[in-house]
Amino acid sequence: MNYGYARCSTNESKQDVQRQIAELKAAGAEEIIFEYEHGDVKENRKLYHLLGRAQKGDIIIACEVSRLSRNTQQICEILDTIKKNKLCLLLLDGIIADCRDGNLDAISQAFIQMSAVFAELEVSVIRSRVKSGIRHARANHQALGRPPLTKEDLPSAFMQQYSS
């Protein structure tokens, strides 16, 4: 069985998982599991459920390492599970971890782990920039967050529906 796994960090109103789903289908995924979960979560519920139910020889396809996790330790745990369960992990960004014989070649493992390190670094840099921007805005007495809404900001159809 070829499973696809897609993940976005925030809910469907903020991020669209459809690009990943289309790429997974094109790569041969017969069943696609997706979730909206932050990549630093210890256990992405649907991913771990998938890893537990996949059977020896199955292929799990993901678009890239950062869709599995942005945490290097978690990626190592996922790789251990894939080896133990004799699965194949196909990452559409060019890495294959074929563990159907219970082993993973050193080069593939190193590339996946390095990709995880860069994904974790990316999150760290983004957080650092956001915190720096917030400190700068506060130091300059700038308003943070969304601007307050007034009745004039709301669409008239919405106001008519709820004004009675």
CSV table of C-alpha atoms in Angstrom, one decimal:
chain,number,residue,atom,x,y,z
A,1,MET,CA,0.0,0.0,0.0
A,2,ASN,CA,1.2,3.5,-0.8
A,3,TYR,CA,0.2,6.0,1.9
A,4,GLY,CA,0.6,9.8,1.5
A,5,TYR,CA,1.1,12.0,4.6
A,6,ALA,CA,0.6,15.8,4.5
A,7,ARG,CA,0.7,18.3,7.3
A,8,CYS,CA,0.2,22.0,7.7
A,9,SER,CA,1.1,23.9,10.9
A,10,THR,CA,-2.0,25.9,11.3
A,11,ASN,CA,-5.7,25.3,10.6
A,12,GLU,CA,-7.3,25.0,7.2
A,13,SER,CA,-8.5,28.7,7.2
A,14,LYS,CA,-4.8,29.8,7.3
A,15,GLN,CA,-3.0,27.1,5.3
A,16,ASP,CA,-4.1,24.9,2.4
A,17,VAL,CA,-2.9,21.3,2.4
A,18,GLN,CA,-4.3,20.7,-1.1
A,19,ARG,CA,-0.9,21.3,-2.8
A,20,GLN,CA,0.7,18.6,-0.8
A,21,ILE,CA,-2.3,16.3,-1.5
A,22,ALA,CA,-2.1,16.8,-5.2
A,23,GLU,CA,1.7,16.1,-5.2
A,24,LEU,CA,1.2,12.9,-3.1
A,25,LYS,CA,-1.5,11.7,-5.5
A,26,ALA,CA,0.7,12.3,-8.5
A,27,ALA,CA,3.5,10.3,-6.7
A,28,GLY,CA,1.2,7.3,-6.4
A,29,ALA,CA,-0.3,7.6,-2.9
A,30,GLU,CA,-3.4,5.4,-2.8
A,31,GLU,CA,-4.6,6.7,0.6
A,32,ILE,CA,-3.7,10.2,2.0
A,33,ILE,CA,-3.7,11.1,5.6
A,34,PHE,CA,-3.4,14.8,6.5
A,35,GLU,CA,-3.5,16.8,9.6
A,36,TYR,CA,-3.2,20.4,10.9
A,37,GLU,CA,-0.6,20.1,13.6
A,38,HIS,CA,2.5,22.1,14.6
A,39,GLY,CA,5.6,20.2,13.6
A,40,ASP,CA,7.1,20.4,17.1
A,41,VAL,CA,4.3,18.4,18.6
A,42,LYS,CA,5.8,15.3,20.3
A,43,GLU,CA,3.4,13.0,18.4
A,44,ASN,CA,1.4,14.1,15.4
A,45,ARG,CA,-1.6,11.9,16.1
A,46,LYS,CA,-2.4,10.9,12.5
A,47,LEU,CA,1.2,10.3,11.5
A,48,TYR,CA,1.9,8.0,14.4
A,49,HIS,CA,-1.4,6.2,13.8
A,50,LEU,CA,-0.3,5.7,10.2
A,51,LEU,CA,3.1,4.5,11.2
A,52,GLY,CA,1.5,2.0,13.6
A,53,ARG,CA,-1.0,0.6,11.0
A,54,ALA,CA,1.3,0.4,8.0
A,55,GLN,CA,2.4,-3.1,7.3
A,56,LYS,CA,5.7,-4.5,6.2
A,57,GLY,CA,6.6,-3.4,2.7
A,58,ASP,CA,4.2,-0.4,2.6
A,59,ILE,CA,5.4,3.0,1.3
A,60,ILE,CA,4.8,6.2,3.1
A,61,ILE,CA,5.2,9.3,0.9
A,62,ALA,CA,5.6,12.9,2.2
A,63,CYS,CA,6.5,16.0,0.3
A,64,GLU,CA,9.6,16.8,2.4
A,65,VAL,CA,11.1,16.2,5.8
A,66,SER,CA,9.6,19.3,7.3
A,67,ARG,CA,6.1,17.9,6.7
A,68,LEU,CA,6.9,15.0,8.9
A,69,SER,CA,8.5,17.1,11.7
A,70,ARG,CA,10.7,20.2,12.3
A,71,ASN,CA,12.3,18.4,15.2
A,72,THR,CA,15.5,16.4,14.6
A,73,GLN,CA,14.9,14.0,17.5
A,74,GLN,CA,11.4,13.2,16.2
A,75,ILE,CA,12.7,12.5,12.7
A,76,CYS,CA,15.2,10.1,14.2
A,77,GLU,CA,12.3,8.3,16.1
A,78,ILE,CA,10.2,8.2,12.9
A,79,LEU,CA,13.2,6.6,11.0
A,80,ASP,CA,13.6,4.1,13.8
A,81,THR,CA,9.9,3.2,13.5
A,82,ILE,CA,10.2,2.9,9.7
A,83,LYS,CA,13.2,0.5,10.1
A,84,LYS,CA,11.5,-1.5,12.8
A,85,ASN,CA,8.3,-1.9,10.8
A,86,LYS,CA,10.2,-2.5,7.5
A,87,LEU,CA,8.6,0.3,5.6
A,88,CYS,CA,9.8,2.6,2.8
A,89,LEU,CA,9.8,6.4,3.3
A,90,LEU,CA,9.7,8.3,0.0
A,91,LEU,CA,10.3,12.1,0.3
A,92,LEU,CA,9.3,13.9,-2.9
A,93,ASP,CA,12.2,16.3,-2.4
A,94,GLY,CA,14.5,13.5,-3.5
A,95,ILE,CA,15.3,11.2,-0.6
A,96,ILE,CA,14.2,7.6,-0.2
A,97,ALA,CA,14.6,5.6,3.0
A,98,ASP,CA,13.9,2.1,1.9
A,99,CYS,CA,13.9,0.1,5.1
A,100,ARG,CA,11.8,-2.8,3.8
A,101,ASP,CA,14.7,-5.1,4.6
A,102,GLY,CA,15.0,-3.6,8.1
A,103,ASN,CA,18.0,-1.5,7.3
A,104,LEU,CA,18.7,2.0,6.2
A,105,ASP,CA,21.8,3.0,4.3
A,106,ALA,CA,24.0,5.6,6.0
A,107,ILE,CA,23.8,8.2,3.2
A,108,SER,CA,19.9,8.3,3.2
A,109,GLN,CA,19.8,8.5,7.0
A,110,ALA,CA,22.4,11.3,7.0
A,111,PHE,CA,20.5,13.3,4.4
A,112,ILE,CA,17.2,12.9,6.2
A,113,GLN,CA,18.8,13.9,9.5
A,114,MET,CA,20.5,16.9,7.9
A,115,SER,CA,17.2,18.0,6.3
A,116,ALA,CA,15.6,17.8,9.7
A,117,VAL,CA,18.4,20.0,11.2
A,118,PHE,CA,17.8,22.6,8.5
A,119,ALA,CA,14.0,22.4,9.1
A,120,GLU,CA,14.5,22.9,12.8
A,121,LEU,CA,16.9,25.8,12.1
A,122,GLU,CA,14.3,27.4,9.9
A,123,VAL,CA,11.8,27.4,12.7
A,124,SER,CA,14.3,28.8,15.1
A,125,VAL,CA,15.3,31.6,12.8
A,126,ILE,CA,11.6,32.5,12.1
A,127,ARG,CA,10.8,32.6,15.8
A,128,SER,CA,13.9,34.8,16.4
A,129,ARG,CA,12.9,37.3,13.7
A,130,VAL,CA,9.3,37.5,15.0
A,131,LYS,CA,10.5,38.1,18.6
A,132,SER,CA,12.9,40.7,17.4
A,133,GLY,CA,10.2,42.4,15.4
A,134,ILE,CA,7.9,42.5,18.4
A,135,ARG,CA,10.6,44.0,20.6
A,136,HIS,CA,11.3,46.6,18.0
A,137,ALA,CA,7.6,47.5,17.6
A,138,ARG,CA,7.1,47.8,21.4
A,139,ALA,CA,10.3,49.9,21.7
A,140,ASN,CA,8.8,52.3,19.1
A,141,HIS,CA,5.3,52.2,20.7
A,142,GLN,CA,3.7,50.6,17.7
A,143,ALA,CA,0.4,48.8,18.1
A,144,LEU,CA,0.7,45.0,17.9
A,145,GLY,CA,-1.8,42.5,16.6
A,146,ARG,CA,-4.8,43.0,14.4
A,147,PRO,CA,-6.3,46.4,14.2
A,148,PRO,CA,-9.6,46.7,16.0
A,149,LEU,CA,-12.7,46.2,13.9
A,150,THR,CA,-15.5,48.7,13.6
A,151,LYS,CA,-19.0,48.2,12.2
A,152,GLU,CA,-17.8,50.0,9.0
A,153,ASP,CA,-15.2,47.2,8.5
A,154,LEU,CA,-17.8,44.5,8.4
A,155,PRO,CA,-19.6,43.6,5.2
A,156,SER,CA,-23.1,45.0,5.0
A,157,ALA,CA,-24.6,41.5,4.3
A,158,PHE,CA,-23.1,40.2,7.6
A,159,MET,CA,-24.5,43.2,9.5
A,160,GLN,CA,-28.0,42.8,8.0
A,161,GLN,CA,-28.1,39.1,8.9
A,162,TYR,CA,-27.1,39.6,12.6
A,163,SER,CA,-28.5,43.0,13.4
A,164,SER,CA,-32.1,41.9,14.1
